[in-house]
Amino acid sequence: MKNKAIFLDRDGVLNHEIYDYICKVEDFEVLEYQIPPLKRLYDEGYLLIIITNQGGIALNRYTEDILAEMHSILFKTFEAKGAKITHAYHCPHHPSVSEPCQCRKPLSGMLLEAIATYDIDPSLSVMIGDKPRDVEAANGAGVRGILIDPDELIDYDKVKAVLMG
């Protein structure tokens, strides 16, 4: 039997959106109020997988090590409340300085990689993001997208309605 997943954008969904690159660990603020609805989904067997553009790496605004430190904080915060994040995929490229890639949202490369790696059924999964490109990337991988406002509380019932839709 295939797995099912909740794909999650990072900035503005799992951590506070500052409308710029988060370059320092001290500016990385986990939105802990997102954990209870995501823990309910996790407890129902959904994998929690992060899909995030991190073009600031290509722009030399921060490093892979700083990104890894932020993700470690995020993973530990969730695990402390009983919800495990399976994986965080990130695109380190930026169109102004990188060659074209398949991973940067609105392209679906990161989702397709996750779907293949974790044997996920896209039709049983959703992507929650705060930008239209998150929904576009989801749709390109056969996953339904849910658009929320930056830092908006994830509505468990709305997610379930989309999953059942």
PDB file of N, CA, C and O in Angstrom, residues 101-150:
ATOM      1  N   CYS A 101      16.608  24.882 -13.170  1.00  0.00           N
ATOM      2  CA  CYS A 101      16.534  23.610 -12.456  1.00  0.00           C
ATOM      3  C   CYS A 101      15.098  23.101 -12.524  1.00  0.00           C
ATOM      4  O   CYS A 101      14.193  23.831 -12.916  1.00  0.00           O
ATOM      5  N   GLN A 102      14.907  21.874 -12.116  1.00  0.00           N
ATOM      6  CA  GLN A 102      13.564  21.277 -12.079  1.00  0.00           C
ATOM      7  C   GLN A 102      12.969  21.319 -10.675  1.00  0.00           C
ATOM      8  O   GLN A 102      11.830  20.913 -10.479  1.00  0.00           O
ATOM      9  N   CYS A 103      13.756  21.777  -9.689  1.00  0.00           N
ATOM     10  CA  CYS A 103      13.279  21.675  -8.312  1.00  0.00           C
ATOM     11  C   CYS A 103      12.607  22.948  -7.796  1.00  0.00           C
ATOM     12  O   CYS A 103      11.769  22.877  -6.904  1.00  0.00           O
ATOM     13  N   ARG A 104      12.932  24.094  -8.373  1.00  0.00           N
ATOM     14  CA  ARG A 104      12.386  25.337  -7.824  1.00  0.00           C
ATOM     15  C   ARG A 104      10.891  25.459  -8.125  1.00  0.00           C
ATOM     16  O   ARG A 104      10.465  25.405  -9.262  1.00  0.00           O
ATOM     17  N   LYS A 105      10.097  25.631  -7.049  1.00  0.00           N
ATOM     18  CA  LYS A 105       8.664  25.860  -7.257  1.00  0.00           C
ATOM     19  C   LYS A 105       8.505  27.162  -8.041  1.00  0.00           C
ATOM     20  O   LYS A 105       9.245  28.087  -7.787  1.00  0.00           O
ATOM     21  N   PRO A 106       7.601  27.223  -9.015  1.00  0.00           N
ATOM     22  CA  PRO A 106       6.405  26.407  -9.232  1.00  0.00           C
ATOM     23  C   PRO A 106       6.622  25.079  -9.956  1.00  0.00           C
ATOM     24  O   PRO A 106       5.642  24.384 -10.222  1.00  0.00           O
ATOM     25  N   LEU A 107       7.862  24.700 -10.289  1.00  0.00           N
ATOM     26  CA  LEU A 107       8.090  23.371 -10.869  1.00  0.00           C
ATOM     27  C   LEU A 107       7.926  22.326  -9.772  1.00  0.00           C
ATOM     28  O   LEU A 107       7.970  22.629  -8.587  1.00  0.00           O
ATOM     29  N   SER A 108       7.747  21.083 -10.183  1.00  0.00           N
ATOM     30  CA  SER A 108       7.322  20.030  -9.256  1.00  0.00           C
ATOM     31  C   SER A 108       8.424  19.052  -8.869  1.00  0.00           C
ATOM     32  O   SER A 108       8.147  18.033  -8.239  1.00  0.00           O
ATOM     33  N   GLY A 109       9.663  19.364  -9.201  1.00  0.00           N
ATOM     34  CA  GLY A 109      10.753  18.404  -8.992  1.00  0.00           C
ATOM     35  C   GLY A 109      10.884  17.853  -7.591  1.00  0.00           C
ATOM     36  O   GLY A 109      11.082  16.648  -7.402  1.00  0.00           O
ATOM     37  N   MET A 110      10.783  18.736  -6.573  1.00  0.00           N
ATOM     38  CA  MET A 110      10.944  18.261  -5.193  1.00  0.00           C
ATOM     39  C   MET A 110       9.801  17.327  -4.806  1.00  0.00           C
ATOM     40  O   MET A 110      10.019  16.313  -4.134  1.00  0.00           O
ATOM     41  N   LEU A 111       8.580  17.664  -5.206  1.00  0.00           N
ATOM     42  CA  LEU A 111       7.435  16.791  -4.905  1.00  0.00           C
ATOM     43  C   LEU A 111       7.584  15.449  -5.599  1.00  0.00           C
ATOM     44  O   LEU A 111       7.348  14.400  -4.988  1.00  0.00           O
ATOM     45  N   LEU A 112       7.979  15.475  -6.871  1.00  0.00           N
ATOM     46  CA  LEU A 112       8.134  14.223  -7.620  1.00  0.00           C
ATOM     47  C   LEU A 112       9.218  13.342  -6.993  1.00  0.00           C
ATOM     48  O   LEU A 112       9.061  12.124  -6.909  1.00  0.00           O
ATOM     49  N   GLU A 113      10.282  13.967  -6.513  1.00  0.00           N
ATOM     50  CA  GLU A 113      11.354  13.203  -5.849  1.00  0.00           C
ATOM     51  C   GLU A 113      10.830  12.570  -4.561  1.00  0.00           C
ATOM     52  O   GLU A 113      11.074  11.388  -4.284  1.00  0.00           O
ATOM     53  N   ALA A 114      10.084  13.340  -3.776  1.00  0.00           N
ATOM     54  CA  ALA A 114       9.522  12.819  -2.523  1.00  0.00           C
ATOM     55  C   ALA A 114       8.543  11.683  -2.797  1.00  0.00           C
ATOM     56  O   ALA A 114       8.556  10.648  -2.107  1.00  0.00           O
ATOM     57  N   ILE A 115       7.695  11.865  -3.804  1.00  0.00           N
ATOM     58  CA  ILE A 115       6.695  10.853  -4.165  1.00  0.00           C
ATOM     59  C   ILE A 115       7.393   9.542  -4.535  1.00  0.00           C
ATOM     60  O   ILE A 115       6.980   8.457  -4.103  1.00  0.00           O
ATOM     61  N   ALA A 116       8.480   9.639  -5.304  1.00  0.00           N
ATOM     62  CA  ALA A 116       9.230   8.446  -5.712  1.00  0.00           C
ATOM     63  C   ALA A 116       9.969   7.825  -4.524  1.00  0.00           C
ATOM     64  O   ALA A 116       9.922   6.612  -4.309  1.00  0.00           O
ATOM     65  N   THR A 117      10.628   8.660  -3.730  1.00  0.00           N
ATOM     66  CA  THR A 117      11.447   8.162  -2.621  1.00  0.00           C
ATOM     67  C   THR A 117      10.607   7.465  -1.558  1.00  0.00           C
ATOM     68  O   THR A 117      10.991   6.420  -1.040  1.00  0.00           O
ATOM     69  N   TYR A 118       9.464   8.055  -1.228  1.00  0.00           N
ATOM     70  CA  TYR A 118       8.653   7.539  -0.112  1.00  0.00           C
ATOM     71  C   TYR A 118       7.413   6.777  -0.576  1.00  0.00           C
ATOM     72  O   TYR A 118       6.547   6.474   0.242  1.00  0.00           O
ATOM     73  N   ASP A 119       7.340   6.442  -1.877  1.00  0.00           N
ATOM     74  CA  ASP A 119       6.232   5.651  -2.430  1.00  0.00           C
ATOM     75  C   ASP A 119       4.879   6.244  -2.020  1.00  0.00           C
ATOM     76  O   ASP A 119       4.051   5.590  -1.382  1.00  0.00           O
ATOM     77  N   ILE A 120       4.691   7.505  -2.378  1.00  0.00           N
ATOM     78  CA  ILE A 120       3.497   8.269  -1.998  1.00  0.00           C
ATOM     79  C   ILE A 120       2.480   8.261  -3.134  1.00  0.00           C
ATOM     80  O   ILE A 120       2.837   8.412  -4.299  1.00  0.00           O
ATOM     81  N   ASP A 121       1.219   8.109  -2.767  1.00  0.00           N
ATOM     82  CA  ASP A 121       0.114   8.227  -3.723  1.00  0.00           C
ATOM     83  C   ASP A 121      -0.304   9.698  -3.766  1.00  0.00           C
ATOM     84  O   ASP A 121      -0.864  10.206  -2.793  1.00  0.00           O
ATOM     85  N   PRO A 122      -0.043  10.393  -4.883  1.00  0.00           N
ATOM     86  CA  PRO A 122      -0.384  11.825  -4.957  1.00  0.00           C
ATOM     87  C   PRO A 122      -1.876  12.093  -4.740  1.00  0.00           C
ATOM     88  O   PRO A 122      -2.240  13.125  -4.188  1.00  0.00           O
ATOM     89  N   SER A 123      -2.730  11.142  -5.149  1.00  0.00           N
ATOM     90  CA  SER A 123      -4.171  11.382  -5.039  1.00  0.00           C
ATOM     91  C   SER A 123      -4.665  11.349  -3.593  1.00  0.00           C
ATOM     92  O   SER A 123      -5.763  11.818  -3.302  1.00  0.00           O
ATOM     93  N   LEU A 124      -3.840  10.822  -2.686  1.00  0.00           N
ATOM     94  CA  LEU A 124      -4.204  10.769  -1.260  1.00  0.00           C
ATOM     95  C   LEU A 124      -3.486  11.850  -0.459  1.00  0.00           C
ATOM     96  O   LEU A 124      -3.488  11.823   0.768  1.00  0.00           O
ATOM     97  N   SER A 125      -2.851  12.787  -1.165  1.00  0.00           N
ATOM     98  CA  SER A 125      -1.968  13.756  -0.516  1.00  0.00           C
ATOM     99  C   SER A 125      -2.357  15.186  -0.863  1.00  0.00           C
ATOM    100  O   SER A 125      -3.068  15.417  -1.840  1.00  0.00           O
ATOM    101  N   VAL A 126      -1.902  16.134  -0.046  1.00  0.00           N
ATOM    102  CA  VAL A 126      -2.097  17.562  -0.325  1.00  0.00           C
ATOM    103  C   VAL A 126      -0.803  18.315  -0.047  1.00  0.00           C
ATOM    104  O   VAL A 126       0.073  17.835   0.663  1.00  0.00           O
ATOM    105  N   MET A 127      -0.740  19.505  -0.627  1.00  0.00           N
ATOM    106  CA  MET A 127       0.362  20.439  -0.360  1.00  0.00           C
ATOM    107  C   MET A 127      -0.248  21.704   0.210  1.00  0.00           C
ATOM    108  O   MET A 127      -1.188  22.267  -0.361  1.00  0.00           O
ATOM    109  N   ILE A 128       0.277  22.154   1.352  1.00  0.00           N
ATOM    110  CA  ILE A 128      -0.187  23.391   1.980  1.00  0.00           C
ATOM    111  C   ILE A 128       0.898  24.446   1.799  1.00  0.00           C
ATOM    112  O   ILE A 128       2.046  24.235   2.193  1.00  0.00           O
ATOM    113  N   GLY A 129       0.514  25.567   1.182  1.00  0.00           N
ATOM    114  CA  GLY A 129       1.478  26.641   0.955  1.00  0.00           C
ATOM    115  C   GLY A 129       0.822  27.993   1.056  1.00  0.00           C
ATOM    116  O   GLY A 129      -0.410  28.099   1.052  1.00  0.00           O
ATOM    117  N   ASP A 130       1.651  29.027   1.127  1.00  0.00           N
ATOM    118  CA  ASP A 130       1.119  30.393   1.257  1.00  0.00           C
ATOM    119  C   ASP A 130       1.317  31.221  -0.007  1.00  0.00           C
ATOM    120  O   ASP A 130       1.099  32.422   0.003  1.00  0.00           O
ATOM    121  N   LYS A 131       1.737  30.545  -1.101  1.00  0.00           N
ATOM    122  CA  LYS A 131       1.912  31.259  -2.368  1.00  0.00           C
ATOM    123  C   LYS A 131       1.325  30.419  -3.501  1.00  0.00           C
ATOM    124  O   LYS A 131       1.369  29.188  -3.446  1.00  0.00           O
ATOM    125  N   PRO A 132       0.811  31.067  -4.543  1.00  0.00           N
ATOM    126  CA  PRO A 132       0.261  30.315  -5.678  1.00  0.00           C
ATOM    127  C   PRO A 132       1.249  29.309  -6.261  1.00  0.00           C
ATOM    128  O   PRO A 132       0.844  28.249  -6.723  1.00  0.00           O
ATOM    129  N   ARG A 133       2.554  29.611  -6.209  1.00  0.00           N
ATOM    130  CA  ARG A 133       3.536  28.675  -6.780  1.00  0.00           C
ATOM    131  C   ARG A 133       3.565  27.340  -6.019  1.00  0.00           C
ATOM    132  O   ARG A 133       3.933  26.318  -6.582  1.00  0.00           O
ATOM    133  N   ASP A 134       3.162  27.347  -4.740  1.00  0.00           N
ATOM    134  CA  ASP A 134       3.105  26.097  -3.976  1.00  0.00           C
ATOM    135  C   ASP A 134       2.007  25.195  -4.540  1.00  0.00           C
ATOM    136  O   ASP A 134       2.195  23.991  -4.709  1.00  0.00           O
ATOM    137  N   VAL A 135       0.851  25.798  -4.827  1.00  0.00           N
ATOM    138  CA  VAL A 135      -0.283  25.055  -5.381  1.00  0.00           C
ATOM    139  C   VAL A 135       0.061  24.572  -6.798  1.00  0.00           C
ATOM    140  O   VAL A 135      -0.226  23.434  -7.170  1.00  0.00           O
ATOM    141  N   GLU A 136       0.717  25.437  -7.570  1.00  0.00           N
ATOM    142  CA  GLU A 136       1.111  25.084  -8.938  1.00  0.00           C
ATOM    143  C   GLU A 136       2.069  23.888  -8.936  1.00  0.00           C
ATOM    144  O   GLU A 136       1.919  22.954  -9.729  1.00  0.00           O
ATOM    145  N   ALA A 137       3.046  23.918  -8.032  1.00  0.00           N
ATOM    146  CA  ALA A 137       3.998  22.803  -7.934  1.00  0.00           C
ATOM    147  C   ALA A 137       3.273  21.519  -7.540  1.00  0.00           C
ATOM    148  O   ALA A 137       3.551  20.451  -8.089  1.00  0.00           O
ATOM    149  N   ALA A 138       2.331  21.630  -6.596  1.00  0.00           N
ATOM    150  CA  ALA A 138       1.556  20.462  -6.166  1.00  0.00           C
ATOM    151  C   ALA A 138       0.772  19.889  -7.340  1.00  0.00           C
ATOM    152  O   ALA A 138       0.846  18.686  -7.630  1.00  0.00           O
ATOM    153  N   ASN A 139       0.045  20.755  -8.036  1.00  0.00           N
ATOM    154  CA  ASN A 139      -0.794  20.296  -9.141  1.00  0.00           C
ATOM    155  C   ASN A 139       0.029  19.619 -10.229  1.00  0.00           C
ATOM    156  O   ASN A 139      -0.400  18.640 -10.828  1.00  0.00           O
ATOM    157  N   GLY A 140       1.236  20.133 -10.466  1.00  0.00           N
ATOM    158  CA  GLY A 140       2.120  19.543 -11.475  1.00  0.00           C
ATOM    159  C   GLY A 140       2.565  18.138 -11.122  1.00  0.00           C
ATOM    160  O   GLY A 140       2.984  17.373 -11.992  1.00  0.00           O
ATOM    161  N   ALA A 141       2.462  17.784  -9.832  1.00  0.00           N
ATOM    162  CA  ALA A 141       2.831  16.437  -9.376  1.00  0.00           C
ATOM    163  C   ALA A 141       1.591  15.586  -9.094  1.00  0.00           C
ATOM    164  O   ALA A 141       1.685  14.509  -8.511  1.00  0.00           O
ATOM    165  N   GLY A 142       0.412  16.096  -9.476  1.00  0.00           N
ATOM    166  CA  GLY A 142      -0.815  15.344  -9.254  1.00  0.00           C
ATOM    167  C   GLY A 142      -1.329  15.411  -7.833  1.00  0.00           C
ATOM    168  O   GLY A 142      -2.126  14.580  -7.398  1.00  0.00           O
ATOM    169  N   VAL A 143      -0.872  16.414  -7.079  1.00  0.00           N
ATOM    170  CA  VAL A 143      -1.262  16.601  -5.677  1.00  0.00           C
ATOM    171  C   VAL A 143      -2.161  17.833  -5.597  1.00  0.00           C
ATOM    172  O   VAL A 143      -1.886  18.841  -6.253  1.00  0.00           O
ATOM    173  N   ARG A 144      -3.208  17.764  -4.801  1.00  0.00           N
ATOM    174  CA  ARG A 144      -4.060  18.941  -4.618  1.00  0.00           C
ATOM    175  C   ARG A 144      -3.365  19.942  -3.705  1.00  0.00           C
ATOM    176  O   ARG A 144      -2.712  19.551  -2.740  1.00  0.00           O
ATOM    177  N   GLY A 145      -3.532  21.223  -4.028  1.00  0.00           N
ATOM    178  CA  GLY A 145      -2.904  22.278  -3.248  1.00  0.00           C
ATOM    179  C   GLY A 145      -3.922  23.026  -2.407  1.00  0.00           C
ATOM    180  O   GLY A 145      -5.073  23.186  -2.800  1.00  0.00           O
ATOM    181  N   ILE A 146      -3.483  23.468  -1.240  1.00  0.00           N
ATOM    182  CA  ILE A 146      -4.296  24.299  -0.351  1.00  0.00           C
ATOM    183  C   ILE A 146      -3.512  25.581  -0.112  1.00  0.00           C
ATOM    184  O   ILE A 146      -2.379  25.538   0.379  1.00  0.00           O
ATOM    185  N   LEU A 147      -4.131  26.709  -0.475  1.00  0.00           N
ATOM    186  CA  LEU A 147      -3.475  28.007  -0.303  1.00  0.00           C
ATOM    187  C   LEU A 147      -3.965  28.634   0.997  1.00  0.00           C
ATOM    188  O   LEU A 147      -5.168  28.761   1.218  1.00  0.00           O
ATOM    189  N   ILE A 148      -3.023  29.003   1.860  1.00  0.00           N
ATOM    190  CA  ILE A 148      -3.357  29.725   3.084  1.00  0.00           C
ATOM    191  C   ILE A 148      -2.635  31.064   3.069  1.00  0.00           C
ATOM    192  O   ILE A 148      -1.713  31.266   2.269  1.00  0.00           O
ATOM    193  N   ASP A 149      -3.050  31.977   3.929  1.00  0.00           N
ATOM    194  CA  ASP A 149      -2.334  33.237   4.068  1.00  0.00           C
ATOM    195  C   ASP A 149      -1.057  32.994   4.865  1.00  0.00           C
ATOM    196  O   ASP A 149      -0.997  32.062   5.677  1.00  0.00           O
ATOM    197  N   PRO A 150      -0.024  33.839   4.679  1.00  0.00           N
ATOM    198  CA  PRO A 150       1.192  33.679   5.480  1.00  0.00           C
ATOM    199  C   PRO A 150       0.856  33.677   6.978  1.00  0.00           C
ATOM    200  O   PRO A 150       0.097  34.520   7.456  1.00  0.00           O
TER     201      PRO A 150
END
